[in-house]
mmCIF file of C-alpha atoms and ligand atoms in Angstrom:
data_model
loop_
_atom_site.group_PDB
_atom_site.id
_atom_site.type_symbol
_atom_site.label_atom_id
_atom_site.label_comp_id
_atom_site.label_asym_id
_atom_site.label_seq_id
_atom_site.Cartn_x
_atom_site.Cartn_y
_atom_site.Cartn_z
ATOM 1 C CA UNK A 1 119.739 148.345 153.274
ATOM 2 C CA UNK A 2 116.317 146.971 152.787
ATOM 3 C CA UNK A 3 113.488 149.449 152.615
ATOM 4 C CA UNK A 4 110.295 147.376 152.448
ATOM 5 C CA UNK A 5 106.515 148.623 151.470
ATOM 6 C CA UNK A 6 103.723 146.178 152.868
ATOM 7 C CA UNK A 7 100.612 146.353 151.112
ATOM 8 C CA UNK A 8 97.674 144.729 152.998
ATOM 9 C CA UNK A 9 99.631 145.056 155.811
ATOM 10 C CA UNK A 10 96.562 144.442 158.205
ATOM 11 C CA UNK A 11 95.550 141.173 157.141
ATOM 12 C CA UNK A 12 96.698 138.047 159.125
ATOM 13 C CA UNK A 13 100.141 137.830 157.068
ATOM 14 C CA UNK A 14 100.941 141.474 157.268
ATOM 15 C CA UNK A 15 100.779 141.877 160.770
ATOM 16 C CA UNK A 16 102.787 138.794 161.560
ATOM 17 C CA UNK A 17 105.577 139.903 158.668
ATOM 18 C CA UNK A 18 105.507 144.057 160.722
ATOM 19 C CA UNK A 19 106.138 142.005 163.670
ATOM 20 C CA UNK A 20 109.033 140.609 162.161
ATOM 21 C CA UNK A 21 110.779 143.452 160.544
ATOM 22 C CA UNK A 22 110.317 145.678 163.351
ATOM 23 C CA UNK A 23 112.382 142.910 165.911
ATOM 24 C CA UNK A 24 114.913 142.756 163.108
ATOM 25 C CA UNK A 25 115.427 146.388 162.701
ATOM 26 C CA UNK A 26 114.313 146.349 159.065
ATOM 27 C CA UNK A 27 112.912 149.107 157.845
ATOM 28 C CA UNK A 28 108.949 148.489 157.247
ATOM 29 C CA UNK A 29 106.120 151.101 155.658
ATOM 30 C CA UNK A 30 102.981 149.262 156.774
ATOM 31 C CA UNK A 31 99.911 150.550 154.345
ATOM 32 C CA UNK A 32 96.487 148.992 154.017
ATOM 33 C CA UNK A 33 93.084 150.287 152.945
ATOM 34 C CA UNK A 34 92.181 150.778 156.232
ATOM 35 C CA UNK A 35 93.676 152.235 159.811
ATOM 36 C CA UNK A 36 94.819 150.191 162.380
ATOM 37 C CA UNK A 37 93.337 149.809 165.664
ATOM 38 C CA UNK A 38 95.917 150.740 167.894
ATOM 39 C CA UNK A 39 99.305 152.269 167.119
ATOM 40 C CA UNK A 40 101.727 150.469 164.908
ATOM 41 C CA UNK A 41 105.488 150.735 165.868
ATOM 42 C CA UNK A 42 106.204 151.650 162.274
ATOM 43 C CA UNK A 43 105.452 153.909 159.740
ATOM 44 C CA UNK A 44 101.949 153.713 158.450
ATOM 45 C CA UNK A 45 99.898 155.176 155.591
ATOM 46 C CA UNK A 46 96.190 154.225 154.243
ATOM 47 C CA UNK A 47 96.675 153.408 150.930
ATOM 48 C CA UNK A 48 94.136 152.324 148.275
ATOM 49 C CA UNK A 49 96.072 149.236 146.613
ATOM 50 C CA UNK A 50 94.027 150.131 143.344
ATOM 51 C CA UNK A 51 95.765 153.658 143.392
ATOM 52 C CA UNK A 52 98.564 153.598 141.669
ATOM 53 C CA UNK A 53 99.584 157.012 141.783
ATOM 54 C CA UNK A 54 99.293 156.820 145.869
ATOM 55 C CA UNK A 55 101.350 153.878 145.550
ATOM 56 C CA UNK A 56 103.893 155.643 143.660
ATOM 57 C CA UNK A 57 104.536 158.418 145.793
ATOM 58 C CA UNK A 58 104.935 156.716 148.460
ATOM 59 C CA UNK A 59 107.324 154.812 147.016
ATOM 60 C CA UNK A 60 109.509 157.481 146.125
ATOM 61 C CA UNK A 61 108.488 158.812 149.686
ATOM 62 C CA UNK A 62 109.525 156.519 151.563
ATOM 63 C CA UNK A 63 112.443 155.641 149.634
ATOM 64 C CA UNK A 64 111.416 151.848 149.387
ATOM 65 C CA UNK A 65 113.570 148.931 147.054
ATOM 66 C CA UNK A 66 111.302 145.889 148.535
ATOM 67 C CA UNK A 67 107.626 145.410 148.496
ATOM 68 C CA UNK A 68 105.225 142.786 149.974
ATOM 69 C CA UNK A 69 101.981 143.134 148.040
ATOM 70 C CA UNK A 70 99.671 140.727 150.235
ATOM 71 C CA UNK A 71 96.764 142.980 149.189
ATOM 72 C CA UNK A 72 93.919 140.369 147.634
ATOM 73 C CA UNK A 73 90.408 139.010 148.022
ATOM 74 C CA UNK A 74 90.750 135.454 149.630
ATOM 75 C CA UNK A 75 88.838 132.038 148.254
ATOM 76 C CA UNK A 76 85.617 131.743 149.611
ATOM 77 C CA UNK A 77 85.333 135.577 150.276
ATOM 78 C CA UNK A 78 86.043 135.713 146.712
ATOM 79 C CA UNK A 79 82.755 133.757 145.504
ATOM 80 C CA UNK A 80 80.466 136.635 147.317
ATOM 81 C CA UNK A 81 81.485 138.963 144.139
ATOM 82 C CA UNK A 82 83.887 137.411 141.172
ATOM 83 C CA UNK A 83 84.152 140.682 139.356
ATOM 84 C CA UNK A 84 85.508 142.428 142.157
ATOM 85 C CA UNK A 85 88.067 139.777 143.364
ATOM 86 C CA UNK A 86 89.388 139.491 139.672
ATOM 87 C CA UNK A 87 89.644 143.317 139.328
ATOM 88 C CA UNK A 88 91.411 144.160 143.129
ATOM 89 C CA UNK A 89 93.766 141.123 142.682
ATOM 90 C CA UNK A 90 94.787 141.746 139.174
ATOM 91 C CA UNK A 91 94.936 145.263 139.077
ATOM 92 C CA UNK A 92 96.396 145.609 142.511
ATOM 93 C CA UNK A 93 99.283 143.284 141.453
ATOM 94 C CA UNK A 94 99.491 144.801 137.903
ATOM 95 C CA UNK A 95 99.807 148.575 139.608
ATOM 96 C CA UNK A 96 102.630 147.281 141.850
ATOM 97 C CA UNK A 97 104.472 145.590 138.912
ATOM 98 C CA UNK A 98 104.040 148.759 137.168
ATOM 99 C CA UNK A 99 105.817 151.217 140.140
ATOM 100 C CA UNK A 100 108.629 148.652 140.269
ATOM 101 C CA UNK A 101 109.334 149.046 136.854
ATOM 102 C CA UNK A 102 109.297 152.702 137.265
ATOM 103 C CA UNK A 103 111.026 152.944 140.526
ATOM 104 C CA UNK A 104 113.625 150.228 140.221
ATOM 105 C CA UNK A 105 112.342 148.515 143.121
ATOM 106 C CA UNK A 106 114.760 145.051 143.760
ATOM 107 C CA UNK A 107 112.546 142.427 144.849
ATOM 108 C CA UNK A 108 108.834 141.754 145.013
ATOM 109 C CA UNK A 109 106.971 139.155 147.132
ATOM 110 C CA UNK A 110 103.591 138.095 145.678
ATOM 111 C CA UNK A 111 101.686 135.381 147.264
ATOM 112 C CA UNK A 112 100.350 132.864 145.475
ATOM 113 C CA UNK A 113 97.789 129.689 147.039
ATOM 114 C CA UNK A 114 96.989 126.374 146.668
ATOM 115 C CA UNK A 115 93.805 127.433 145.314
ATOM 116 C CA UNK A 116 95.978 127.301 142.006
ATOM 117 C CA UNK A 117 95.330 123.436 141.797
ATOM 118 C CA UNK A 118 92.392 121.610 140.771
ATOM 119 C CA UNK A 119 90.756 117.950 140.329
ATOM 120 C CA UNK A 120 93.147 117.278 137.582
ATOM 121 C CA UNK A 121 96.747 118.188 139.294
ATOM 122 C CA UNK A 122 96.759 114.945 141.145
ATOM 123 C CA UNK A 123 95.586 116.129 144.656
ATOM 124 C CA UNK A 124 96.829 113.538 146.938
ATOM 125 C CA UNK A 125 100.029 114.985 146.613
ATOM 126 C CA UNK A 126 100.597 117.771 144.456
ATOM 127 C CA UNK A 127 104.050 117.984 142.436
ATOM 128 C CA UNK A 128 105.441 121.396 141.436
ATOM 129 C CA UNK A 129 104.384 121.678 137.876
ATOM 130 C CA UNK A 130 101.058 119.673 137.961
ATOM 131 C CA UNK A 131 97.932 120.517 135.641
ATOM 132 C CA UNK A 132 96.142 123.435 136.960
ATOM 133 C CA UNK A 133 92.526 124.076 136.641
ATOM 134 C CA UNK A 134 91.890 125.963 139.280
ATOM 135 C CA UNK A 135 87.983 126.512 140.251
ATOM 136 C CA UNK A 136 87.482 129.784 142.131
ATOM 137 C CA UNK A 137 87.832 132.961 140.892
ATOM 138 C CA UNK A 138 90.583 133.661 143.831
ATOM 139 C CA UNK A 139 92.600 130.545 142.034
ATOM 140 C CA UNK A 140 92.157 131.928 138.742
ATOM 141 C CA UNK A 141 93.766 135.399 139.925
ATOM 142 C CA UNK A 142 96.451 133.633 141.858
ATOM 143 C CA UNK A 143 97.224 131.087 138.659
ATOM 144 C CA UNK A 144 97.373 134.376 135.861
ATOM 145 C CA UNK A 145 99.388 135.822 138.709
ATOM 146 C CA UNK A 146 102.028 132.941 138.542
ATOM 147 C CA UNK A 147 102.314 133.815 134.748
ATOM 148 C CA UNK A 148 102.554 137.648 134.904
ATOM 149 C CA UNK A 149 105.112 137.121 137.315
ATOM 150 C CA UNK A 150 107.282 135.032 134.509
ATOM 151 C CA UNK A 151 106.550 137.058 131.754
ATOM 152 C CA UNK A 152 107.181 140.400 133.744
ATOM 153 C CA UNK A 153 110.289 138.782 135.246
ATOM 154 C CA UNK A 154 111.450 137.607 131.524
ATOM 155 C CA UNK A 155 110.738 141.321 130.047
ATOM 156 C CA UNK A 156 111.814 144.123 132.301
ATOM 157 C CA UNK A 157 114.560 142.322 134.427
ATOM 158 C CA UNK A 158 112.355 141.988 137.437
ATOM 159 C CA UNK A 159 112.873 139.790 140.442
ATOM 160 C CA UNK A 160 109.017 139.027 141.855
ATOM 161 C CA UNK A 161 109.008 135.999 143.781
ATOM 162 C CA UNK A 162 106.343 133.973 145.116
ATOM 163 C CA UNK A 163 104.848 130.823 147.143
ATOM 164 C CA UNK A 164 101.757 128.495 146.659
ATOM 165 C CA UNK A 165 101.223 128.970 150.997
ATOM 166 C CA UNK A 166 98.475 126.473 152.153
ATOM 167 C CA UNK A 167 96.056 127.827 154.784
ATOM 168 C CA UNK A 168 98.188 129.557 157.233
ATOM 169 C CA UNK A 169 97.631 129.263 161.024
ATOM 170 C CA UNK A 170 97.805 131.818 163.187
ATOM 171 C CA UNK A 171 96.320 132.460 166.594
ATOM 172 C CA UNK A 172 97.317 136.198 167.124
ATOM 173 C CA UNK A 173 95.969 137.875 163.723
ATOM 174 C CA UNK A 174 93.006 136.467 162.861
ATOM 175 C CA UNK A 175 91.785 135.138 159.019
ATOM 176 C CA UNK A 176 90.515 136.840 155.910
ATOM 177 C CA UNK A 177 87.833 134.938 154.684
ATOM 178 C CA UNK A 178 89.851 131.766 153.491
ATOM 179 C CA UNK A 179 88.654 127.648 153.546
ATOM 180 C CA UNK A 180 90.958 127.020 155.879
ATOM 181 C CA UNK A 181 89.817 128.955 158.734
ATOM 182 C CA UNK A 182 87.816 126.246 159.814
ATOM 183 C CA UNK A 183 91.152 125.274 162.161
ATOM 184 C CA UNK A 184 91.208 128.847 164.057
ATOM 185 C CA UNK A 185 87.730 128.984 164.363
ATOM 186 C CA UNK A 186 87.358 125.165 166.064
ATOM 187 C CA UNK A 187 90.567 125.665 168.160
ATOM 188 C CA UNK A 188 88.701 129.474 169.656
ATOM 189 C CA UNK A 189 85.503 127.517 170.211
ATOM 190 C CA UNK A 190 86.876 124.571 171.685
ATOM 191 C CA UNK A 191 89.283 125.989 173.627
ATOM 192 C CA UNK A 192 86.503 128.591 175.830
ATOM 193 C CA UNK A 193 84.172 124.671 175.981
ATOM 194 C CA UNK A 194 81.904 125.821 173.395
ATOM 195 C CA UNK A 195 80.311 123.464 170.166
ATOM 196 C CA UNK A 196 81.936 124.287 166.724
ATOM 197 C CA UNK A 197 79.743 124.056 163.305
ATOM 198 C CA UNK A 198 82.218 123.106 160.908
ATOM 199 C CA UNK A 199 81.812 124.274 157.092
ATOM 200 C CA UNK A 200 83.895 121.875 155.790
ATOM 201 C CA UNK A 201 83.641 117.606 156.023
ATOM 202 C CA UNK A 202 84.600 115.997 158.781
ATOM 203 C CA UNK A 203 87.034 114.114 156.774
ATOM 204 C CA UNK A 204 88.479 117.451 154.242
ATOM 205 C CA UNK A 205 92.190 116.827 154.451
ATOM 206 C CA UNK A 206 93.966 120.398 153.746
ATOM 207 C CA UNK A 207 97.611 121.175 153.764
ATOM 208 C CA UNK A 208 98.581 123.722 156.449
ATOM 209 C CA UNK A 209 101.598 126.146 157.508
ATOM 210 C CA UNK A 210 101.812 127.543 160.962
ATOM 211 C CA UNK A 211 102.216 131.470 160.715
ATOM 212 C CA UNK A 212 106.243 131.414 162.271
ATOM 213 C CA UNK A 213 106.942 128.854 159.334
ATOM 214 C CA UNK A 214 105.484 131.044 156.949
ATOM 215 C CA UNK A 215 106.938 134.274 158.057
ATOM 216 C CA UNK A 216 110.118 132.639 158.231
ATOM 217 C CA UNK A 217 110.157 130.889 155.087
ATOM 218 C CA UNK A 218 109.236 133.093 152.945
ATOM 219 C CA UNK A 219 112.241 135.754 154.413
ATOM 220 C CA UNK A 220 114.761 132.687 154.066
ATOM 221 C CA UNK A 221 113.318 132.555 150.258
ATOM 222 C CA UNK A 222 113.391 136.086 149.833
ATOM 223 C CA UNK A 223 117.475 136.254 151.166
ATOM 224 C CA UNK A 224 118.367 133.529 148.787
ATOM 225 C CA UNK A 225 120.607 133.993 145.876
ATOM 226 C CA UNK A 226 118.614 134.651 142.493
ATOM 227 C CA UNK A 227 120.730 131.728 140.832
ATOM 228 C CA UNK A 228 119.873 129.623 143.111
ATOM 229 C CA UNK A 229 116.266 129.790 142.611
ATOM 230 C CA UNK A 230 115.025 127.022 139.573
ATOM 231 C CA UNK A 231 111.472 127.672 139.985
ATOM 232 C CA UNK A 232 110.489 130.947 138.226
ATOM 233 C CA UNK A 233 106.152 131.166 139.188
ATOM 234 C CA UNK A 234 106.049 129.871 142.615
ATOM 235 C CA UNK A 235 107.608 127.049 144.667
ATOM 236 C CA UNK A 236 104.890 124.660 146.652
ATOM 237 C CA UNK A 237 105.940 124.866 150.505
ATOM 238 C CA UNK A 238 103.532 123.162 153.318
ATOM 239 C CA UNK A 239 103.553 122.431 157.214
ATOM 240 C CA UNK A 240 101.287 119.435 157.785
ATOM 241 C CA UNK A 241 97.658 117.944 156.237
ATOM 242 C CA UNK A 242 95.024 117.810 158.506
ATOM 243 C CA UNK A 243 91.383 117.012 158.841
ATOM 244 C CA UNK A 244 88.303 118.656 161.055
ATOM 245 C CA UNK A 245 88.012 115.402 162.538
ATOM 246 C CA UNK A 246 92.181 114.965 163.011
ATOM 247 C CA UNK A 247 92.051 118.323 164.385
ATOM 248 C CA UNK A 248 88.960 118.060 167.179
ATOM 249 C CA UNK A 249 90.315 114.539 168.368
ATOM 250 C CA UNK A 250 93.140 116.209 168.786
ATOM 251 C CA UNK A 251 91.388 118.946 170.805
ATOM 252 C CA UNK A 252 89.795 116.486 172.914
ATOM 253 C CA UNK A 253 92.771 114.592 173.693
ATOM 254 C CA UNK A 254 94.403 117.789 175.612
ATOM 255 C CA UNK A 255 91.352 118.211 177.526
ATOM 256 C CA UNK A 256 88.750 120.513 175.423
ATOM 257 C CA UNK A 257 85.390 120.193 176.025
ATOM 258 C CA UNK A 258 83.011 121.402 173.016
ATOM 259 C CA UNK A 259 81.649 119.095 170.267
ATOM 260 C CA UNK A 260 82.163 119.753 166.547
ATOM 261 C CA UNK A 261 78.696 119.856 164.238
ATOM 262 C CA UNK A 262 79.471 119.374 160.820
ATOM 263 C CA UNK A 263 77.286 121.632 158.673
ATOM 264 C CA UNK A 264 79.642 121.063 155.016
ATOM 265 C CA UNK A 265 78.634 124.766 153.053
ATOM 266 C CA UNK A 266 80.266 125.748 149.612
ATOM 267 C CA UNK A 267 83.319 126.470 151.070
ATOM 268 C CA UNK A 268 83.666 122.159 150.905
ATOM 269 C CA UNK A 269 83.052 122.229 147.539
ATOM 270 C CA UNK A 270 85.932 124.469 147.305
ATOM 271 C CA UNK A 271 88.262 122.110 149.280
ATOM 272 C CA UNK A 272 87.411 119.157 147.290
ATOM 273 C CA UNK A 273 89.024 120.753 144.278
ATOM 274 C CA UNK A 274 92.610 121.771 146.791
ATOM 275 C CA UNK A 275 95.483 119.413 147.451
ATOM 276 C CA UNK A 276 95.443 117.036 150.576
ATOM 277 C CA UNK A 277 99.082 117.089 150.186
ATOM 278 C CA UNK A 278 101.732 119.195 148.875
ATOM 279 C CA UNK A 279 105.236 117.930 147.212
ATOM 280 C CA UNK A 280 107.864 120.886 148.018
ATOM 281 C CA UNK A 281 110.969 118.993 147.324
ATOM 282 C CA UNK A 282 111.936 121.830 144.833
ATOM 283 C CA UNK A 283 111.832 123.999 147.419
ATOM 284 C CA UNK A 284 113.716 122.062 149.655
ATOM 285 C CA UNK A 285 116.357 121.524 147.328
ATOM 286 C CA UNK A 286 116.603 124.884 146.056
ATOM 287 C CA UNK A 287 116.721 126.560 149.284
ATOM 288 C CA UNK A 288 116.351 124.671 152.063
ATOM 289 C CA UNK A 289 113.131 125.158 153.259
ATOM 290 C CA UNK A 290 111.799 123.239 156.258
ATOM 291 C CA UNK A 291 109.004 123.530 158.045
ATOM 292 C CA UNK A 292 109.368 123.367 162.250
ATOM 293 C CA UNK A 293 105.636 123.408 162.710
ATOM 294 C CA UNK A 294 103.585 120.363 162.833
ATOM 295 C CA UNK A 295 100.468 120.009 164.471
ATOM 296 C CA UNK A 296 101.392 119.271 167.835
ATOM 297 C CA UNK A 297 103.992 122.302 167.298
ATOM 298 C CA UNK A 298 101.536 124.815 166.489
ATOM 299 C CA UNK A 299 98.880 123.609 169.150
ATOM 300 C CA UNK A 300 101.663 124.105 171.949
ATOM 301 C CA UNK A 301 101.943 127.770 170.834
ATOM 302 C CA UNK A 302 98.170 128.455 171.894
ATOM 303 C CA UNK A 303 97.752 126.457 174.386
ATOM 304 C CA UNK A 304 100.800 127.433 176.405
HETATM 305 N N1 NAD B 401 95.919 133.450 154.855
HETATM 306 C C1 NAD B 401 96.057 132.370 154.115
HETATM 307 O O1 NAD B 401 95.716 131.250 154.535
HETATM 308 C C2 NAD B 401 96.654 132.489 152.742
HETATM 309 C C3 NAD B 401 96.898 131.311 152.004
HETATM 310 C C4 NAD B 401 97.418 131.426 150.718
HETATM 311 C C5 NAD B 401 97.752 132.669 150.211
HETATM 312 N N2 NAD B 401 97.506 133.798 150.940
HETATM 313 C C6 NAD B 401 97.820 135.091 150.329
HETATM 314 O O2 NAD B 401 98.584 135.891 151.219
HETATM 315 C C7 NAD B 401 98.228 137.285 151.045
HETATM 316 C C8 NAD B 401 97.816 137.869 152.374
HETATM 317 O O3 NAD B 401 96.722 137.123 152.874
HETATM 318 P P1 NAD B 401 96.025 137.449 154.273
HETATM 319 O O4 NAD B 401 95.488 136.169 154.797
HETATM 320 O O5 NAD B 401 96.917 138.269 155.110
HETATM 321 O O6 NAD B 401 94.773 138.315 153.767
HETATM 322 P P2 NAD B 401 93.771 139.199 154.652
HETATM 323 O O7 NAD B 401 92.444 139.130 153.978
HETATM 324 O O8 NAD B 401 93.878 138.818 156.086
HETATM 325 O O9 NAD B 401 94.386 140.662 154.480
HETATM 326 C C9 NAD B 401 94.284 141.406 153.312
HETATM 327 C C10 NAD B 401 94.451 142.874 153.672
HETATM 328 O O10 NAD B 401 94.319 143.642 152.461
HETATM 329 C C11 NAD B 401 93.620 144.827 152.776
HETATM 330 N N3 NAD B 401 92.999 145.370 151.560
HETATM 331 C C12 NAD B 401 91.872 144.948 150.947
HETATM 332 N N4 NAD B 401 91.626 145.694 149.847
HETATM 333 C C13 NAD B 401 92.620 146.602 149.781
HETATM 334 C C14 NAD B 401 92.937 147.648 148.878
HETATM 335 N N5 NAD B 401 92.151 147.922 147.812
HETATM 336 N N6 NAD B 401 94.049 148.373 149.099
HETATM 337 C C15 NAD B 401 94.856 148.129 150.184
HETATM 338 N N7 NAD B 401 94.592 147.163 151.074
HETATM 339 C C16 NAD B 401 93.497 146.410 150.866
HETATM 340 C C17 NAD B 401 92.593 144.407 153.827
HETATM 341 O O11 NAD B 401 92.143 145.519 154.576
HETATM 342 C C18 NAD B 401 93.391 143.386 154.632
HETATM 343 O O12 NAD B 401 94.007 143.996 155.761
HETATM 344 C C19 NAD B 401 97.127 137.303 149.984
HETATM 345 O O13 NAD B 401 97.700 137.535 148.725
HETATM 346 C C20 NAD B 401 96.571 135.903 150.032
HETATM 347 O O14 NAD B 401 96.007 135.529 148.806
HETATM 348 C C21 NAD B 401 96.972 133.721 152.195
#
């Protein structure tokens, strides 16, 4: 029986992943830095990600063999302070990686990004083992994160998986501070008639995964047989590319009424340097995933 340990269980994946373990009668230990708002139907504990002796009792607590560390500093959030994203996503990962050796835990899920790519992986569509020269300091962490995860895997016997997720959509938990938010921000201004100032180019095409795709992919990856798996980093999987532009004549077409201002900031700069399309025919092949989502898909689920 699965006993699984969320770290960063707040943010906008960690809510959406509770969600699902708690329907499925899995048994989840939410824990973030901070408390929630209202009551969680789990169990819950504020833990400092950076603590690894907090992390280890409650470990051995809670009696947990499965741990989703989403704990980390996202892209453009990242920029504001480079020291500190380097140290919490590094250290956090490093002090997880450290209890599971420790505590025998059987699998890990670690998140990586596209922000692992760069101008020179060939960003018009991105294969699975492209150059990478990533350029923020949230890429950097996520790319040295790919390799700890061999090496770590390779040494003690581990079993940490990951995927490169594109900006994930979601309409219920909100972002962290990402280059991709641009699409929940537009849709929440749009949608109540008001203007949008958009931070990226009107013509920045992204790849994108709606938040049921991602939630459900990544538990289809987790359940799949070790032997199966070819990739040992992290497998590309995406939803759909869009643009601002794409996106807001979409908007218009099902009837919203605000106007989109493009004011490009550095967060542009960053998406210059990020795929416009992802390959994840590895993926596909190794375990099936598929994406339901497109962006008519995902529009229907706020708009209904
Ligand atoms: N959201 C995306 O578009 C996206 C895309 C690619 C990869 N990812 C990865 O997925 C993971 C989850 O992302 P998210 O969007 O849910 O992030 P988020 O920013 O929404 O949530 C992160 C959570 O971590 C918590 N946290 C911060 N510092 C902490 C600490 N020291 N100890 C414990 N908790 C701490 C925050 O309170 C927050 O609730 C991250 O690893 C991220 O890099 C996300």
């Amino acid at each position: 029986m699965e006993r699984i340990l969320i770290t960063g269980a707040l943010g906008q994946l960690g809510q959406e992943f509770i969600k699902y373990f708690i329907k499925n009668n899995i048994y989840v230990l939410a824990s973030d830095i901070r408390s929630p708002k209202n009551k969680l139907n789990c169990d819950f504990e504020v833990a400092n990600a950076m603590d690894i002796e907090r992390l280890d009792n409650l470990v051995k607590k809670y009696k947990i063999n499965t741990i989703y560390h989403l704990v980390a500093i996202l892209s453009a959030k990242g920029e504001e302070n480079p020291f500190n994203s380097w140290k919490l996503n590094m250290e956090s990962f490093q002090n997880i990686i450290e209890i599971s050796i420790t505590n025998k835990i059987n699998k890990i899920f670690w998140p990586s990004s596209i922000a692992v790519f760069g101008t020179k992986s060939g960003l018009e569509n991105v294969n699975q083992d492209p150059v990478l020269n990533p350029s923020t300091i949230y890429g950097i962490s996520k790319l040295s994160g790919e390799k700890l995860i061999s090496y770590y895997n390779n040494k003690f016997d581990l079993d940490i998986r990951s995927l490169r997720y594109p900006g994930i959509i979601s309409f219920e938990s909100k972002p962290g501070g990402g280059t991709t938010d641009y699409v929940m921000e537009m849709i929440e201004s749009l949608k109540k008639g008001e203007n949008y100032t958009c931070f990226l180019n009107k013509n920045s095409r992204l790849p994108m995964l709606y938040i049921n795709d991602a939630v459900m992919g990544t538990i289809k990856y987790m359940s799949t047989d070790k032997i199966k798996l070819s990739v040992k980093d992290s497998y590309n999987i995406t939803g759909f590319s869009i643009t601002p532009l794409e996106l807001f004549e979409k908007l218009k077409e099902i009837g919203c009424k605000g106007n989109v201002i493009y004011k490009p900031d550095f967060r542009n700069k960053i998406a210059k340097t990020w795929p416009k399309k992802i390959d994840d025919s590895f993926a596909k092949r190794d375990w099936k995933w598929k994406a339901d989502y497109g962006l008519n898909e995902t529009l229907k689920e706020t708009f209904k």
